[in-house]
Amino acid sequence: ADKVLRHVSDAFTEDPLRVLRVARFAARYHHLGFTIAPETLALMSSITASGELQYLVAERVWKETNRALCERSPDIYIKTLRDCGALTVLFPEVDKLFGVPQRADYHPEIDTGIHTLMALQQAVRLSDSAPIRFSVLVHDLGKGITPQHVLPSHKGHEARGLPLVKAVCDRFKIPNEHRQLAMAVTEFHLLSHKALELQPEGILTLLKAVGALKSAQRLEDFLTCCEADARGRTGFEDRDYPSSNYLRQARKVVLQSDVADLVESGLVGAEIGRQLSLRQTAALAVFKQNYSD
């Protein structure tokens, strides 16, 4: 009736996984006005301080986290873990994002951790896919290790983030579907944002790199993550994301290039691929010149 999540006995401390479970319930019921009782949050903090979270089986942590990502407000899961100190124990790569400044002209919210939570909120608006929500959560991990002397710029954060995303995925044995999308989004989200500025060669390289030529769904998942990132900024929440339609149309143009005549002409092996790429690039040049949203 009071919309308060509260432990009912001291037995709560017997299983440290309950720290994550409370955070997940908070993510589930936040939209209804539920909060966590101060004494329960204090108990969660004491469990964290005891060091018991470090001994949780990786699969149990991931199971709770993946379920939390599918809740109504997964950003509240992350916030709650941070409030009780558990985020720095379980997901230090995410915890390090909080307090790291970004350029205000690109990110009016400034704080990288806040941006990550805002992008996660946008991912919820756009999709109920756990791989998409996970990928959005980790897409900016490289900003957490940007050298202090170059802040608030984060040039090269995409490459810096790749080993961190891999480390998270390895630590919790995260499924390949999540891992592959997260790695692609981490490495290429800025290129997606700048898609309309890319040269034909760059467009083709991007489409190949994210697996778009093999699967339309891969491109859609990638674009959804990038749109969530672009809209996860103060004042940008309802902006259009023109890169999505542009890259969809570019993919269609690339796939229209045929190889049959190349094979018939006697070309073999790598030369077929090289000539096809030249043909696709030329088609993209025409597309780029004539494109109108």
CSV table of C-alpha atoms in Angstrom, one decimal:
chain,number,residue,atom,x,y,z
A,1,ALA,CA,0.0,0.0,0.0
A,2,ASP,CA,2.9,2.4,0.8
A,3,LYS,CA,4.8,1.3,-2.3
A,4,VAL,CA,7.9,0.5,-0.4
A,5,LEU,CA,10.3,-2.4,-1.0
A,6,ARG,CA,11.5,-3.7,2.4
A,7,HIS,CA,13.2,-6.8,3.6
A,8,VAL,CA,11.0,-8.8,6.1
A,9,SER,CA,13.7,-10.5,8.2
A,10,ASP,CA,17.4,-10.6,8.9
A,11,ALA,CA,17.6,-13.7,6.8
A,12,PHE,CA,17.8,-11.2,3.9
A,13,THR,CA,21.6,-11.1,4.4
A,14,GLU,CA,22.0,-14.9,3.9
A,15,ASP,CA,22.1,-14.6,0.1
A,16,PRO,CA,24.0,-11.6,-1.4
A,17,LEU,CA,22.1,-12.1,-4.7
A,18,ARG,CA,19.2,-10.4,-2.9
A,19,VAL,CA,21.0,-7.1,-3.4
A,20,LEU,CA,20.5,-7.6,-7.2
A,21,ARG,CA,17.0,-8.9,-6.8
A,22,VAL,CA,15.9,-5.8,-4.8
A,23,ALA,CA,17.5,-3.6,-7.5
A,24,ARG,CA,15.6,-5.6,-10.2
A,25,PHE,CA,12.3,-5.2,-8.3
A,26,ALA,CA,13.0,-1.5,-8.0
A,27,ALA,CA,13.4,-1.4,-11.8
A,28,ARG,CA,10.2,-3.3,-12.3
A,29,TYR,CA,8.0,-1.2,-10.1
A,30,HIS,CA,9.6,2.3,-10.3
A,31,HIS,CA,7.0,3.5,-12.7
A,32,LEU,CA,4.3,2.8,-10.1
A,33,GLY,CA,6.1,5.0,-7.6
A,34,PHE,CA,7.8,2.2,-5.5
A,35,THR,CA,10.9,3.1,-3.5
A,36,ILE,CA,13.4,1.1,-1.4
A,37,ALA,CA,13.1,1.4,2.3
A,38,PRO,CA,16.2,3.2,3.7
A,39,GLU,CA,16.9,0.4,6.2
A,40,THR,CA,16.8,-2.2,3.3
A,41,LEU,CA,19.2,0.0,1.2
A,42,ALA,CA,21.5,0.2,4.3
A,43,LEU,CA,21.4,-3.6,4.6
A,44,MET,CA,22.3,-3.9,0.9
A,45,SER,CA,25.2,-1.5,1.4
A,46,SER,CA,26.5,-3.6,4.4
A,47,ILE,CA,26.3,-6.8,2.3
A,48,THR,CA,28.3,-5.0,-0.4
A,49,ALA,CA,30.8,-3.8,2.2
A,50,SER,CA,31.3,-7.3,3.6
A,51,GLY,CA,32.7,-8.4,0.2
A,52,GLU,CA,30.2,-11.2,-0.3
A,53,LEU,CA,29.2,-10.0,-3.7
A,54,GLN,CA,32.6,-10.9,-5.1
A,55,TYR,CA,31.8,-14.6,-4.5
A,56,LEU,CA,28.5,-14.7,-6.4
A,57,VAL,CA,28.6,-17.1,-9.3
A,58,ALA,CA,28.9,-15.2,-12.6
A,59,GLU,CA,25.9,-16.9,-14.1
A,60,ARG,CA,23.6,-15.8,-11.2
A,61,VAL,CA,24.7,-12.2,-11.6
A,62,TRP,CA,24.1,-12.2,-15.3
A,63,LYS,CA,20.7,-13.9,-15.0
A,64,GLU,CA,19.5,-11.2,-12.6
A,65,THR,CA,21.1,-8.4,-14.7
A,66,ASN,CA,19.6,-9.7,-18.0
A,67,ARG,CA,16.2,-10.0,-16.4
A,68,ALA,CA,16.6,-6.4,-15.0
A,69,LEU,CA,17.5,-5.1,-18.4
A,70,CYS,CA,14.1,-6.4,-19.6
A,71,GLU,CA,12.2,-4.6,-16.8
A,72,ARG,CA,10.3,-1.3,-17.3
A,73,SER,CA,13.1,0.9,-15.9
A,74,PRO,CA,16.5,-0.9,-16.2
A,75,ASP,CA,18.2,2.4,-15.5
A,76,ILE,CA,16.9,2.2,-11.9
A,77,TYR,CA,18.6,-1.2,-11.6
A,78,ILE,CA,21.9,0.4,-12.4
A,79,LYS,CA,21.2,3.4,-10.2
A,80,THR,CA,20.2,1.2,-7.2
A,81,LEU,CA,23.4,-0.9,-7.5
A,82,ARG,CA,25.4,2.3,-7.5
A,83,ASP,CA,23.5,3.6,-4.5
A,84,CYS,CA,24.5,0.6,-2.4
A,85,GLY,CA,28.0,0.3,-3.8
A,86,ALA,CA,27.4,-2.9,-5.7
A,87,LEU,CA,28.0,-1.4,-9.1
A,88,THR,CA,31.7,-0.8,-8.5
A,89,VAL,CA,32.1,-4.4,-7.3
A,90,LEU,CA,30.2,-6.1,-10.1
A,91,PHE,CA,30.4,-3.6,-13.0
A,92,PRO,CA,33.3,-1.3,-12.3
A,93,GLU,CA,33.5,-0.4,-16.0
A,94,VAL,CA,30.0,1.1,-15.8
A,95,ASP,CA,30.6,2.7,-12.4
A,96,LYS,CA,33.6,4.6,-13.7
A,97,LEU,CA,31.4,6.5,-16.1
A,98,PHE,CA,29.8,8.5,-13.4
A,99,GLY,CA,31.4,11.9,-12.7
A,100,VAL,CA,33.3,11.8,-16.0
A,101,PRO,CA,32.6,15.0,-18.0
A,102,GLN,CA,31.7,15.3,-21.7
A,103,ARG,CA,31.6,18.3,-24.0
A,104,ALA,CA,28.4,20.3,-23.1
A,105,ASP,CA,27.8,21.2,-26.7
A,106,TYR,CA,27.3,17.5,-27.6
A,107,HIS,CA,26.1,16.4,-24.1
A,108,PRO,CA,24.1,19.0,-22.2
A,109,GLU,CA,23.8,16.5,-19.4
A,110,ILE,CA,27.6,16.5,-19.2
A,111,ASP,CA,28.1,13.5,-16.9
A,112,THR,CA,28.8,10.3,-18.9
A,113,GLY,CA,27.1,8.1,-16.4
A,114,ILE,CA,23.9,10.2,-16.6
A,115,HIS,CA,24.1,10.0,-20.4
A,116,THR,CA,24.4,6.2,-20.2
A,117,LEU,CA,21.2,6.0,-18.0
A,118,MET,CA,19.4,8.4,-20.3
A,119,ALA,CA,20.4,6.3,-23.4
A,120,LEU,CA,19.2,3.2,-21.6
A,121,GLN,CA,15.8,4.9,-21.0
A,122,GLN,CA,15.7,5.6,-24.7
A,123,ALA,CA,16.5,2.0,-25.5
A,124,VAL,CA,13.4,1.0,-23.5
A,125,ARG,CA,11.3,3.4,-25.5
A,126,LEU,CA,12.6,1.9,-28.8
A,127,SER,CA,12.9,-1.9,-28.0
A,128,ASP,CA,12.3,-4.7,-25.6
A,129,SER,CA,15.4,-6.5,-26.7
A,130,ALA,CA,17.8,-7.5,-24.0
A,131,PRO,CA,20.8,-7.5,-26.4
A,132,ILE,CA,20.0,-4.0,-27.5
A,133,ARG,CA,19.6,-2.7,-23.9
A,134,PHE,CA,22.8,-4.3,-22.8
A,135,SER,CA,24.7,-2.9,-25.8
A,136,VAL,CA,23.4,0.6,-25.0
A,137,LEU,CA,24.5,0.2,-21.4
A,138,VAL,CA,28.1,-0.6,-22.3
A,139,HIS,CA,28.6,1.4,-25.6
A,140,ASP,CA,30.6,4.2,-23.9
A,141,LEU,CA,32.8,2.3,-21.5
A,142,GLY,CA,35.9,3.7,-23.1
A,143,LYS,CA,35.0,7.2,-21.8
A,144,GLY,CA,35.6,5.8,-18.2
A,145,ILE,CA,39.3,5.5,-18.9
A,146,THR,CA,39.8,8.7,-21.0
A,147,PRO,CA,43.1,10.3,-19.8
A,148,GLN,CA,42.3,13.2,-17.4
A,149,HIS,CA,44.4,15.8,-19.4
A,150,VAL,CA,42.2,15.5,-22.5
A,151,LEU,CA,38.8,15.8,-20.8
A,152,PRO,CA,36.0,16.6,-21.6
A,153,SER,CA,37.0,15.4,-25.1
A,154,HIS,CA,36.8,11.6,-25.6
A,155,LYS,CA,38.5,11.1,-28.9
A,156,GLY,CA,39.2,7.4,-29.5
A,157,HIS,CA,36.8,6.2,-26.8
A,158,GLU,CA,35.3,3.6,-29.2
A,159,ALA,CA,38.6,1.7,-29.5
A,160,ARG,CA,39.3,2.1,-25.8
A,161,GLY,CA,36.0,0.6,-24.9
A,162,LEU,CA,36.3,-2.6,-26.9
A,163,PRO,CA,38.6,-4.5,-24.4
A,164,LEU,CA,36.3,-3.3,-21.5
A,165,VAL,CA,33.2,-4.6,-23.2
A,166,LYS,CA,35.0,-7.9,-23.9
A,167,ALA,CA,36.0,-8.1,-20.2
A,168,VAL,CA,32.4,-7.7,-19.0
A,169,CYS,CA,31.2,-10.3,-21.5
A,170,ASP,CA,33.9,-12.7,-20.5
A,171,ARG,CA,33.4,-12.2,-16.8
A,172,PHE,CA,29.7,-13.0,-16.9
A,173,LYS,CA,29.7,-15.4,-19.8
A,174,ILE,CA,27.3,-13.2,-21.6
A,175,PRO,CA,25.7,-14.7,-24.7
A,176,ASN,CA,27.2,-14.2,-28.1
A,177,GLU,CA,24.1,-12.3,-29.4
A,178,HIS,CA,24.6,-9.7,-26.7
A,179,ARG,CA,28.4,-9.6,-27.2
A,180,GLN,CA,28.5,-9.2,-30.9
A,181,LEU,CA,26.0,-6.4,-31.0
A,182,ALA,CA,27.7,-4.6,-28.0
A,183,MET,CA,31.1,-4.8,-29.7
A,184,ALA,CA,29.7,-3.4,-33.0
A,185,VAL,CA,27.8,-0.6,-31.3
A,186,THR,CA,30.8,0.3,-29.1
A,187,GLU,CA,33.2,0.5,-32.1
A,188,PHE,CA,31.0,2.1,-34.7
A,189,HIS,CA,28.3,4.2,-33.1
A,190,LEU,CA,30.0,7.5,-33.9
A,191,LEU,CA,30.3,6.5,-37.6
A,192,SER,CA,26.5,5.8,-37.6
A,193,HIS,CA,25.9,9.3,-36.2
A,194,LYS,CA,27.9,10.7,-39.0
A,195,ALA,CA,26.6,8.4,-41.7
A,196,LEU,CA,25.4,11.2,-44.0
A,197,GLU,CA,28.9,12.7,-44.0
A,198,LEU,CA,30.7,9.5,-44.9
A,199,GLN,CA,32.2,8.9,-48.3
A,200,PRO,CA,30.9,5.9,-50.3
A,201,GLU,CA,33.9,3.8,-49.2
A,202,GLY,CA,33.2,4.6,-45.6
A,203,ILE,CA,29.5,3.7,-45.9
A,204,LEU,CA,30.4,0.3,-47.4
A,205,THR,CA,33.0,-0.4,-44.7
A,206,LEU,CA,30.4,0.5,-42.0
A,207,LEU,CA,27.7,-1.8,-43.4
A,208,LYS,CA,30.1,-4.7,-43.7
A,209,ALA,CA,31.6,-4.2,-40.3
A,210,VAL,CA,28.2,-4.3,-38.5
A,211,GLY,CA,27.0,-7.3,-40.4
A,212,ALA,CA,24.3,-5.4,-42.2
A,213,LEU,CA,24.9,-7.1,-45.6
A,214,LYS,CA,24.4,-10.5,-44.1
A,215,SER,CA,21.3,-9.6,-42.1
A,216,ALA,CA,18.7,-6.8,-42.2
A,217,GLN,CA,18.0,-7.5,-38.5
A,218,ARG,CA,21.6,-6.9,-37.5
A,219,LEU,CA,21.4,-3.5,-39.1
A,220,GLU,CA,18.1,-2.7,-37.4
A,221,ASP,CA,19.5,-3.7,-33.9
A,222,PHE,CA,22.6,-1.7,-34.5
A,223,LEU,CA,20.6,1.4,-35.6
A,224,THR,CA,18.3,1.1,-32.6
A,225,CYS,CA,21.2,1.2,-30.3
A,226,CYS,CA,22.7,4.2,-32.1
A,227,GLU,CA,19.4,6.0,-32.0
A,228,ALA,CA,19.1,5.4,-28.3
A,229,ASP,CA,22.6,6.8,-27.8
A,230,ALA,CA,21.8,9.9,-29.9
A,231,ARG,CA,18.6,10.6,-28.1
A,232,GLY,CA,20.0,9.9,-24.6
A,233,ARG,CA,20.9,13.5,-24.1
A,234,THR,CA,19.2,16.4,-22.4
A,235,GLY,CA,17.0,18.1,-25.0
A,236,PHE,CA,17.5,15.4,-27.7
A,237,GLU,CA,15.0,12.8,-26.3
A,238,ASP,CA,12.5,13.2,-29.2
A,239,ARG,CA,14.8,14.1,-32.0
A,240,ASP,CA,14.7,12.2,-35.3
A,241,TYR,CA,17.7,10.0,-36.2
A,242,PRO,CA,18.2,10.5,-40.0
A,243,SER,CA,21.1,8.0,-40.1
A,244,SER,CA,18.7,5.1,-39.8
A,245,ASN,CA,16.8,5.6,-43.0
A,246,TYR,CA,20.0,6.6,-44.8
A,247,LEU,CA,21.8,3.4,-43.9
A,248,ARG,CA,18.8,1.3,-44.7
A,249,GLN,CA,18.6,2.7,-48.2
A,250,ALA,CA,22.4,2.4,-48.6
A,251,ARG,CA,22.2,-1.3,-47.7
A,252,LYS,CA,19.5,-1.8,-50.4
A,253,VAL,CA,21.7,-0.1,-53.0
A,254,VAL,CA,24.7,-2.3,-52.1
A,255,LEU,CA,22.7,-5.5,-52.3
A,256,GLN,CA,21.5,-4.6,-55.8
A,257,SER,CA,25.1,-5.0,-57.1
A,258,ASP,CA,25.3,-8.4,-58.9
A,259,VAL,CA,28.4,-10.6,-59.2
A,260,ALA,CA,27.1,-13.0,-61.9
A,261,ASP,CA,28.7,-11.2,-64.8
A,262,LEU,CA,32.0,-10.9,-62.9
A,263,VAL,CA,32.1,-14.6,-62.5
A,264,GLU,CA,31.1,-15.2,-66.2
A,265,SER,CA,33.9,-12.9,-67.3
A,266,GLY,CA,36.5,-15.3,-65.8
A,267,LEU,CA,37.4,-13.5,-62.6
A,268,VAL,CA,38.2,-15.7,-59.6
A,269,GLY,CA,38.8,-15.4,-55.9
A,270,ALA,CA,39.7,-12.1,-54.3
A,271,GLU,CA,39.5,-10.3,-57.6
A,272,ILE,CA,35.7,-10.9,-57.7
A,273,GLY,CA,35.4,-9.3,-54.3
A,274,ARG,CA,37.6,-6.4,-55.2
A,275,GLN,CA,35.6,-5.7,-58.4
A,276,LEU,CA,32.3,-6.1,-56.5
A,277,SER,CA,33.4,-3.6,-53.9
A,278,LEU,CA,34.3,-1.1,-56.6
A,279,ARG,CA,30.9,-1.6,-58.2
A,280,GLN,CA,29.1,-1.2,-54.8
A,281,THR,CA,31.1,2.0,-54.0
A,282,ALA,CA,30.2,3.5,-57.4
A,283,ALA,CA,26.5,2.7,-56.7
A,284,LEU,CA,26.8,4.4,-53.3
A,285,ALA,CA,28.4,7.5,-54.8
A,286,VAL,CA,25.3,7.9,-57.0
A,287,PHE,CA,23.0,7.2,-54.1
A,288,LYS,CA,24.8,9.7,-51.9
A,289,GLN,CA,24.6,12.4,-54.6
A,290,ASN,CA,20.8,11.9,-55.2
A,291,TYR,CA,19.7,11.1,-51.7
A,292,SER,CA,16.9,13.1,-50.1
A,293,ASP,CA,15.4,12.2,-46.8
